[in-house]
PDB file of C-alpha atoms in Angstrom:
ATOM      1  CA  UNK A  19       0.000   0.000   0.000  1.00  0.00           C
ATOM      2  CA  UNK A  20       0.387   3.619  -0.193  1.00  0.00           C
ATOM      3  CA  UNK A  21       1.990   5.509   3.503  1.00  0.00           C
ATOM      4  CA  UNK A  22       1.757   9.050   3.759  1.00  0.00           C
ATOM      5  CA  UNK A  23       3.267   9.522   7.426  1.00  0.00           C
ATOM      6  CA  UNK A  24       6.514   9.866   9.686  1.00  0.00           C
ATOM      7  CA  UNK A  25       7.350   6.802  11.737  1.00  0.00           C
ATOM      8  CA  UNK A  26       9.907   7.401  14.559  1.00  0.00           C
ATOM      9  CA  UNK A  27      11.227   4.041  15.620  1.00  0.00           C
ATOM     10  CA  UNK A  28      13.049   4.472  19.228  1.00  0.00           C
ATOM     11  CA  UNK A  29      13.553   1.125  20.518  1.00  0.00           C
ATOM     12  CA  UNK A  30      16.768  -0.722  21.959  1.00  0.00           C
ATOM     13  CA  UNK A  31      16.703  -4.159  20.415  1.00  0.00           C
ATOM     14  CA  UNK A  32      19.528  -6.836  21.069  1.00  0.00           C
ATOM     15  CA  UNK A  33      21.588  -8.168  18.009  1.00  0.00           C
ATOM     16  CA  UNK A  34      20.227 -11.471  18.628  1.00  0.00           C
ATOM     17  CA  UNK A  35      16.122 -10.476  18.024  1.00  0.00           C
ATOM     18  CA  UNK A  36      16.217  -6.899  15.762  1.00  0.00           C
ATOM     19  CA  UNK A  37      13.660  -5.241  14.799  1.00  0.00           C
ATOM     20  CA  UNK A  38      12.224  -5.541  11.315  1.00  0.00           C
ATOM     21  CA  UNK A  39      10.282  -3.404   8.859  1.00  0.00           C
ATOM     22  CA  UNK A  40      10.030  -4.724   5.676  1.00  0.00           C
ATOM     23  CA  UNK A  41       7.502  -4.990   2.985  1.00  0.00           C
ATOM     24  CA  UNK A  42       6.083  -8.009   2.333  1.00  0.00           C
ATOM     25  CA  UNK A  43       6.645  -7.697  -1.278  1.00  0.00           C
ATOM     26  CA  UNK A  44       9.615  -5.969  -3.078  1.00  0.00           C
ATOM     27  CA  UNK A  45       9.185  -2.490  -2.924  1.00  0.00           C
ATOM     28  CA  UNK A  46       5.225  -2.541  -2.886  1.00  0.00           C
ATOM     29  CA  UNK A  47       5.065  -0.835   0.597  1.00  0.00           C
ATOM     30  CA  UNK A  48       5.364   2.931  -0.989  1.00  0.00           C
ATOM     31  CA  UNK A  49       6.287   5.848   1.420  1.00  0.00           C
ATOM     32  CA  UNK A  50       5.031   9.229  -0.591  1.00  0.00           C
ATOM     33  CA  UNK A  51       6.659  12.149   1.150  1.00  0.00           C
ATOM     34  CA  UNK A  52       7.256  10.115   4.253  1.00  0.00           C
ATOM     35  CA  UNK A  53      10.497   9.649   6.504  1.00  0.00           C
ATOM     36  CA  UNK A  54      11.087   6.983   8.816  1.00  0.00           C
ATOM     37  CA  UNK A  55      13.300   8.446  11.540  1.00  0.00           C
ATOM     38  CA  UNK A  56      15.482   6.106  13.760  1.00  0.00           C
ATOM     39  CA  UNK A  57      15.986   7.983  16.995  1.00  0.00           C
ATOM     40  CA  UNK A  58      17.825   5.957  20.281  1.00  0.00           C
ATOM     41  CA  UNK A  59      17.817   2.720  18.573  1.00  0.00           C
ATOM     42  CA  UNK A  60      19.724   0.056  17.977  1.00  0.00           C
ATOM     43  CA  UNK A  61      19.256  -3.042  15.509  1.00  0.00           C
ATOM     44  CA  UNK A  62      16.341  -2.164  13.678  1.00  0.00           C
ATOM     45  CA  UNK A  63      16.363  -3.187  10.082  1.00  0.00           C
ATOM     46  CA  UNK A  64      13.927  -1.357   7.150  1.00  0.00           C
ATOM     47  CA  UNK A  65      13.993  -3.226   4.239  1.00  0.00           C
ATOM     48  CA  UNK A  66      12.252  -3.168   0.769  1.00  0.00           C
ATOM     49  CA  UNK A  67      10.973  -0.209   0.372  1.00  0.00           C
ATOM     50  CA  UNK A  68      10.138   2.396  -1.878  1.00  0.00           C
ATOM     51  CA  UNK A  69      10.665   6.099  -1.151  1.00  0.00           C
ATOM     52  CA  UNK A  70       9.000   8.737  -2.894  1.00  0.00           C
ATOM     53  CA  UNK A  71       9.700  12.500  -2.642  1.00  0.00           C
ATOM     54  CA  UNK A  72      10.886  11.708   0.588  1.00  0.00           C
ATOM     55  CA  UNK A  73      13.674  14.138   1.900  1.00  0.00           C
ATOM     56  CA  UNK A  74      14.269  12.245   4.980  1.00  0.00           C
ATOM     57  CA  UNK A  75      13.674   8.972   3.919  1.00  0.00           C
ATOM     58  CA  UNK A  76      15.109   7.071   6.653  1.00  0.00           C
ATOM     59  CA  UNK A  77      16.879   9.505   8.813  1.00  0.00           C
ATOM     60  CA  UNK A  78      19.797   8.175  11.224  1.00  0.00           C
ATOM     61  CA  UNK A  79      19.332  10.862  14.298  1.00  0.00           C
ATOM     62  CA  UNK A  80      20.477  10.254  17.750  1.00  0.00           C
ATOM     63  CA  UNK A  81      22.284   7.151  18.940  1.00  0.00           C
ATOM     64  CA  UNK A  82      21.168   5.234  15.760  1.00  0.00           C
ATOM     65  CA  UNK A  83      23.200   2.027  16.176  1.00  0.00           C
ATOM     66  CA  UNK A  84      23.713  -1.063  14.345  1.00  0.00           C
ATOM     67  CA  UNK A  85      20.955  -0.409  12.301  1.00  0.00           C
ATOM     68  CA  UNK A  86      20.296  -2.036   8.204  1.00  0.00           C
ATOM     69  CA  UNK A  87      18.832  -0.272   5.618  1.00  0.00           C
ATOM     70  CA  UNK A  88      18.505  -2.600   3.231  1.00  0.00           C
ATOM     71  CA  UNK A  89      17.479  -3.486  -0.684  1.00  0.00           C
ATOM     72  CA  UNK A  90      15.115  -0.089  -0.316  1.00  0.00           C
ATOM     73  CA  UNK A  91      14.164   2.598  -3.706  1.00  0.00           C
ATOM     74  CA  UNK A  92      14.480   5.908  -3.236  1.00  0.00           C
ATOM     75  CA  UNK A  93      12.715   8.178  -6.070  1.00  0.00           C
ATOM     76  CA  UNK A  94      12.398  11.530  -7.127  1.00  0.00           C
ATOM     77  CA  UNK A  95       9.376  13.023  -9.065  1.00  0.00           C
ATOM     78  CA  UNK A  96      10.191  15.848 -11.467  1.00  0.00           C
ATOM     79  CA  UNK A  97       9.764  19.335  -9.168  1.00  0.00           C
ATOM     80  CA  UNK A  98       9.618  17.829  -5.769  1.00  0.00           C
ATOM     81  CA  UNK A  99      11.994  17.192  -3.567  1.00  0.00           C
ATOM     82  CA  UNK A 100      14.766  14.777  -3.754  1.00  0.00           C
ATOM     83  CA  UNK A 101      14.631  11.433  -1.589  1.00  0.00           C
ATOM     84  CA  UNK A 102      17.561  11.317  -0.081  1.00  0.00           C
ATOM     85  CA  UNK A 103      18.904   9.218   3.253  1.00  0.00           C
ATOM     86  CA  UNK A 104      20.486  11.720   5.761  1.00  0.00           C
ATOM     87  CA  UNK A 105      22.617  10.627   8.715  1.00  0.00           C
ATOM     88  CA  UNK A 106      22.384  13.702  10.915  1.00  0.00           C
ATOM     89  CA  UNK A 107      23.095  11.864  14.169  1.00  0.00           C
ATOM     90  CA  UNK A 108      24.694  13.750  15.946  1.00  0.00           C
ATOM     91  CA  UNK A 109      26.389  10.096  17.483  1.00  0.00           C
ATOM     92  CA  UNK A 110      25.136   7.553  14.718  1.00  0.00           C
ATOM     93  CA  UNK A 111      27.812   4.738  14.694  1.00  0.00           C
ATOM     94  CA  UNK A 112      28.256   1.478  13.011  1.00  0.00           C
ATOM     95  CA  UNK A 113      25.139   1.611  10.769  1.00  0.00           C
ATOM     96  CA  UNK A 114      25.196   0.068   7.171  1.00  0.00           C
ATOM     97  CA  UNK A 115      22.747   1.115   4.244  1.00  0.00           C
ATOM     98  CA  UNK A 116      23.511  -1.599   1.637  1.00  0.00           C
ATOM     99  CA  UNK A 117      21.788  -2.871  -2.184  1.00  0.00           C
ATOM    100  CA  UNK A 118      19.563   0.020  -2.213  1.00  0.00           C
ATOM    101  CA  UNK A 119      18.554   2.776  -5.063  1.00  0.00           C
ATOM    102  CA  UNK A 120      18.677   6.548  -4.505  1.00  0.00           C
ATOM    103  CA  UNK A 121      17.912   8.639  -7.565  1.00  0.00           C
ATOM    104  CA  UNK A 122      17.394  12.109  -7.379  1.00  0.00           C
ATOM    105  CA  UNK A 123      15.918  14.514  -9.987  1.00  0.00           C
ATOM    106  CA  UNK A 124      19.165  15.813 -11.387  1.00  0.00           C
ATOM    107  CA  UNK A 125      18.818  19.356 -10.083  1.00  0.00           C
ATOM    108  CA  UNK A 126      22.033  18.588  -8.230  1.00  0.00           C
ATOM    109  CA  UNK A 127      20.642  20.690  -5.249  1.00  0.00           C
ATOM    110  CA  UNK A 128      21.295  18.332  -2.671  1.00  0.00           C
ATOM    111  CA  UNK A 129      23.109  14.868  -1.414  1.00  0.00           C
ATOM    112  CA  UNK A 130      21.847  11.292  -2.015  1.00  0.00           C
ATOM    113  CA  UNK A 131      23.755  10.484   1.564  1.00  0.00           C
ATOM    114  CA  UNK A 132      24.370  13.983   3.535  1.00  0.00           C
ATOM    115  CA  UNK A 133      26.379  12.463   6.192  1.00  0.00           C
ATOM    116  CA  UNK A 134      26.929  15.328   9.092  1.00  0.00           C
ATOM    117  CA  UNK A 135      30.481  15.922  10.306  1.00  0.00           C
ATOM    118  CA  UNK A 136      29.514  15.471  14.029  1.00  0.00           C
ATOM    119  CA  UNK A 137      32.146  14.293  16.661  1.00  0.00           C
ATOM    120  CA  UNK A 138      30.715  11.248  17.211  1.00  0.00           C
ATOM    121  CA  UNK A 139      28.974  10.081  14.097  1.00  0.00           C
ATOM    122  CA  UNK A 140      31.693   6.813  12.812  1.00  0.00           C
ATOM    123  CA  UNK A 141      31.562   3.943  11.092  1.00  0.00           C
ATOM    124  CA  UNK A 142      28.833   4.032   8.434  1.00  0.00           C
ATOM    125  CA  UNK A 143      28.989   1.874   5.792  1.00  0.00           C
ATOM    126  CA  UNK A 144      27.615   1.879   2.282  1.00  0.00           C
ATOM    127  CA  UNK A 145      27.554  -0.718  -0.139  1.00  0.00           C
ATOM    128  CA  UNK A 146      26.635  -2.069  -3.257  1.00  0.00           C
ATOM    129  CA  UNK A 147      24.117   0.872  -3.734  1.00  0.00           C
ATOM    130  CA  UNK A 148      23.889   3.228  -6.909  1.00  0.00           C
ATOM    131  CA  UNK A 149      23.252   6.884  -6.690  1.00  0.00           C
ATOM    132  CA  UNK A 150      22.751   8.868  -9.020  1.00  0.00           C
ATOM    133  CA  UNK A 151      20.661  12.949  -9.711  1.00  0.00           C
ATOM    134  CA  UNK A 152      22.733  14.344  -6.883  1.00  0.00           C
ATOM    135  CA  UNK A 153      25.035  17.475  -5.978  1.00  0.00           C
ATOM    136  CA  UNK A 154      27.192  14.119  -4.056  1.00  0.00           C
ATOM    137  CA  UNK A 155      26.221  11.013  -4.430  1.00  0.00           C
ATOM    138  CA  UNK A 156      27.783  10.707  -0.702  1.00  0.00           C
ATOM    139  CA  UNK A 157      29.112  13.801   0.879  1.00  0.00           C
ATOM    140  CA  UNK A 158      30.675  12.581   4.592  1.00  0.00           C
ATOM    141  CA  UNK A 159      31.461  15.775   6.237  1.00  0.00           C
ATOM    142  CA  UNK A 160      27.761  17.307   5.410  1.00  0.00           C
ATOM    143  CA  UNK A 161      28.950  21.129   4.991  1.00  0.00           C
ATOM    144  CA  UNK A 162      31.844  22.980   5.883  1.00  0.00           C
ATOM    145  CA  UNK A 163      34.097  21.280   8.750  1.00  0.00           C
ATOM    146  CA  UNK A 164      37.253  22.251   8.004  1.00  0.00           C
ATOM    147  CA  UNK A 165      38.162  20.707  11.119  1.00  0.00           C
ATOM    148  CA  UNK A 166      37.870  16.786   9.338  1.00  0.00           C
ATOM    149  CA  UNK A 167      37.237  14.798  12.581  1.00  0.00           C
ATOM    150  CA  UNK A 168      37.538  10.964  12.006  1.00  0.00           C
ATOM    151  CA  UNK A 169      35.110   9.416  10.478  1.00  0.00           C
ATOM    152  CA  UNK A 170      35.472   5.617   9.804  1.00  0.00           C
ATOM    153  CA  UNK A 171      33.616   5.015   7.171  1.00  0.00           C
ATOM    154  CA  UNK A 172      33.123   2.535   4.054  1.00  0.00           C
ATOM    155  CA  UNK A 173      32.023   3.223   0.905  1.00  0.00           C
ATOM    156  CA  UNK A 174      32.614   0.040  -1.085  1.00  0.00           C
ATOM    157  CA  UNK A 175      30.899  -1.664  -4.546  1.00  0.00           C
ATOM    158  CA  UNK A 176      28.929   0.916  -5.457  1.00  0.00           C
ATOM    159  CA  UNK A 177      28.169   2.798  -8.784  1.00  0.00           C
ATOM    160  CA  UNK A 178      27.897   6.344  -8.467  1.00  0.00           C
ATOM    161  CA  UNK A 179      27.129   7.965 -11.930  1.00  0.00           C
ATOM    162  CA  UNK A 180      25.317  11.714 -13.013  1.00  0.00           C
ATOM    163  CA  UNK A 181      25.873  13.180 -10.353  1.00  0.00           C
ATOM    164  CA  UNK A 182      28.119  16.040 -10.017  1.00  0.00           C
ATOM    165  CA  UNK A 183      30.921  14.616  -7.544  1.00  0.00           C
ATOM    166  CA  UNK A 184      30.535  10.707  -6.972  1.00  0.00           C
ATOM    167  CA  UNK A 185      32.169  10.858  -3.882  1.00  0.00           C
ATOM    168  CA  UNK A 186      33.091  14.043  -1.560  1.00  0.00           C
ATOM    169  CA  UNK A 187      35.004  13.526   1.671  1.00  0.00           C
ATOM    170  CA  UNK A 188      35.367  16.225   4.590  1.00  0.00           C
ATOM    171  CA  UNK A 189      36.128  13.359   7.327  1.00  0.00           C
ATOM    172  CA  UNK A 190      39.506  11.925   8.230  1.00  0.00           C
ATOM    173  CA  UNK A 191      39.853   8.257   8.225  1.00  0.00           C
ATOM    174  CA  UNK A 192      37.458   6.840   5.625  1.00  0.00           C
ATOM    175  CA  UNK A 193      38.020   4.189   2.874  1.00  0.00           C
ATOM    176  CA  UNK A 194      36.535   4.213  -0.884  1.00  0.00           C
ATOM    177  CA  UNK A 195      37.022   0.570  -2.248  1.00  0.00           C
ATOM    178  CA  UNK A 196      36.041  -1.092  -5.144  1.00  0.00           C
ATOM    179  CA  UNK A 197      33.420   1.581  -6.818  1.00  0.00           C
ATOM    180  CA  UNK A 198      32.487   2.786 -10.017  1.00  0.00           C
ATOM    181  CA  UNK A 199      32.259   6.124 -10.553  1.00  0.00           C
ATOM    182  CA  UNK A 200      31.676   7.423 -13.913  1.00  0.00           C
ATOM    183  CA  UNK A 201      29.483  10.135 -15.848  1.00  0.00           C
ATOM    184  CA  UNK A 202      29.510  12.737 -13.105  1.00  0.00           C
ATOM    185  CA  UNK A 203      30.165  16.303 -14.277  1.00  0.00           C
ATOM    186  CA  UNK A 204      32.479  16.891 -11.762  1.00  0.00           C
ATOM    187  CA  UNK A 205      34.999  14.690 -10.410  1.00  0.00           C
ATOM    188  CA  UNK A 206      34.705  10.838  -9.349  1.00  0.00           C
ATOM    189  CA  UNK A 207      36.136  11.617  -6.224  1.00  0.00           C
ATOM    190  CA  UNK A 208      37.134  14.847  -4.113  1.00  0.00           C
ATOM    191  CA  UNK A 209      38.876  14.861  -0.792  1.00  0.00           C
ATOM    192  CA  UNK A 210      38.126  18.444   0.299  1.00  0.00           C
ATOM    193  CA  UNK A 211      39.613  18.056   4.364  1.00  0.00           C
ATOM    194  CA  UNK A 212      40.888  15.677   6.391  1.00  0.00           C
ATOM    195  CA  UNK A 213      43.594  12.829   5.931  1.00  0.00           C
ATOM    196  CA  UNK A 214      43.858   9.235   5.466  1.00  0.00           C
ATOM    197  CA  UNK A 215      41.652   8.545   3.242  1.00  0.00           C
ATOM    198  CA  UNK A 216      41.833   5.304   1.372  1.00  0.00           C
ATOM    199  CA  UNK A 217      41.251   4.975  -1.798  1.00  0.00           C
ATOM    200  CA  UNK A 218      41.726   2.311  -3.889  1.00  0.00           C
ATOM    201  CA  UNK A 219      40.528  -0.257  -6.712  1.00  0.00           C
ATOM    202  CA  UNK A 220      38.272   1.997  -7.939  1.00  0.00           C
ATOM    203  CA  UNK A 221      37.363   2.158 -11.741  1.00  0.00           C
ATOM    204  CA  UNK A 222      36.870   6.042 -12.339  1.00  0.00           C
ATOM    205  CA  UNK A 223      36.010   6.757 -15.992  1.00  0.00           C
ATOM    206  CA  UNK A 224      33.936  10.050 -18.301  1.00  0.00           C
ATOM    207  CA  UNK A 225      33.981  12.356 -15.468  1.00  0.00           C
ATOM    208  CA  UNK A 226      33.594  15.606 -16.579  1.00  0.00           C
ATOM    209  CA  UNK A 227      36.480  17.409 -14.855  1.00  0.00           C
ATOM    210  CA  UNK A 228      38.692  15.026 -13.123  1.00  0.00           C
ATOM    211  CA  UNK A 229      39.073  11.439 -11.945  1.00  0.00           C
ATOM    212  CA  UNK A 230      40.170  12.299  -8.419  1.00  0.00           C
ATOM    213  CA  UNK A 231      41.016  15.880  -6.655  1.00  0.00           C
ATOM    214  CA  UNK A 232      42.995  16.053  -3.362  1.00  0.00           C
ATOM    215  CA  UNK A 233      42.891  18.923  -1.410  1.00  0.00           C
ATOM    216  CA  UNK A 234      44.445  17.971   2.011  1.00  0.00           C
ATOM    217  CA  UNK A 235      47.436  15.962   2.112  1.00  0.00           C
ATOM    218  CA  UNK A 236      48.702  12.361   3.751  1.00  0.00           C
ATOM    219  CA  UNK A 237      45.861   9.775   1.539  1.00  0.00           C
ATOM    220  CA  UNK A 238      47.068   6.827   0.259  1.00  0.00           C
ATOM    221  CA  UNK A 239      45.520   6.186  -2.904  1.00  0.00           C
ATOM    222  CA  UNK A 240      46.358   2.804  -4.791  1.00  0.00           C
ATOM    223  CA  UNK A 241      45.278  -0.009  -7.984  1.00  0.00           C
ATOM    224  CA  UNK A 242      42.695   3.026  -9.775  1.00  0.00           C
ATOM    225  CA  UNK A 243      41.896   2.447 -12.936  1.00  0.00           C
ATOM    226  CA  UNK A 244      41.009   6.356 -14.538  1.00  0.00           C
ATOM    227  CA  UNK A 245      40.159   7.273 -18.001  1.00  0.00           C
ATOM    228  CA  UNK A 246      38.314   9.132 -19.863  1.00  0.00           C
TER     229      UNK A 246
END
């Protein structure tokens, strides 16, 4: 069916018994300018659904933990708002959003994953995910934090294509592995603070201005393949 309402999920599950949302059917739950918002929880897993003009999607807010986002569709109609999947936190940690969709509507006025640069928001991982329609496909460091705390986090098999960076760091300590990044009208990849950053067996191809741009020093960036 057809959900037209915010859901705040604030419960402390144990690994062993999480809690699940999940359509019953592949993306036929529908969320229509909707947001589920995970506030003080841990282990709860959404799964399979579709997002439409959704902003806030599913938002990671305060003390999201060990929470899955998993094999969801984000949409975007033409004129309204992007969906997009925000960690704002400000202390989200070890959350993973994995085999999901996010297009936006190309206006390139916002991020597919806006993840804050708060003190205490580490070790997000995403993976095998494409984005594409955004400003960033991912931007960790959401604004400008000059001061680059670290970050921990994974961005690893996924294709991110038209938007216009793929990837753009502002955090310290964070790994890009194994992604495709291609057709963006910027640059695959910018590292705009920060230090550390891993990047590495990438395939980074018809970017419009660069394959990767390093603005901050000390990144260790190995086995790219960049053309175009």
């Amino acid at each position: 069916g057809e959900y037209r309402e915010t859901v705040t999920v604030s419960t402390l599950a144990p690994p062993k018994a999480p809690i699940r949302i999940k359509s019953s059917e592949h993306h036929a739950a529908v969320m229509i300018d909707s947001s589920i918002r995970l506030k003080d929880c841990t282990n709860v897993y959404i799964e399979g659904f579709k997002f439409v003009t959704s902003p806030n999607a599913v938002l990671f807010g305060p003390d999201a933990r060990h929470c899955i986002i998993r094999n969801c569709y984000l949409s975007t109609v033409s004129g309204k708002p992007n969906s997009r999947m925000p960690v704002m936190g400000p202390s989200a940690s070890h959350n993973l959003i994995e085999d999901c969709v996010i297009e936006g509507n190309s206006d390139r006025s916002c991020d597919g994953i806006p993840l804050a640069c708060q003190r205490f928001n580490h070790h997000l991982t995403v993976r095998r995910c494409r984005i594409s329609g955004y400003y960033c496909g991912i931007q960790t460091g959401y604004g400008s934090y000059p001061t680059a705390p670290p970050g921990y986090h994974v961005i690893e098999d996924c294709d991110l294509v038209e938007n216009t960076d793929g990837v753009h760091c502002k955090m310290t300590d964070g790994i890009v592995r194994n992604c495709d990044l291609h057709h963006n009208t910027g640059y695959g990849i910018t590292v705009r603070y920060g230090a550390r950053q891993l990047i590495e067996e990438n395939r980074i191809h018809h970017n419009g201005t660069a394959g990767i741009r390093l603005h901050s020093p000390s990144h260790l960036v190995r086995n790219n393949v960049i053309y175009q």
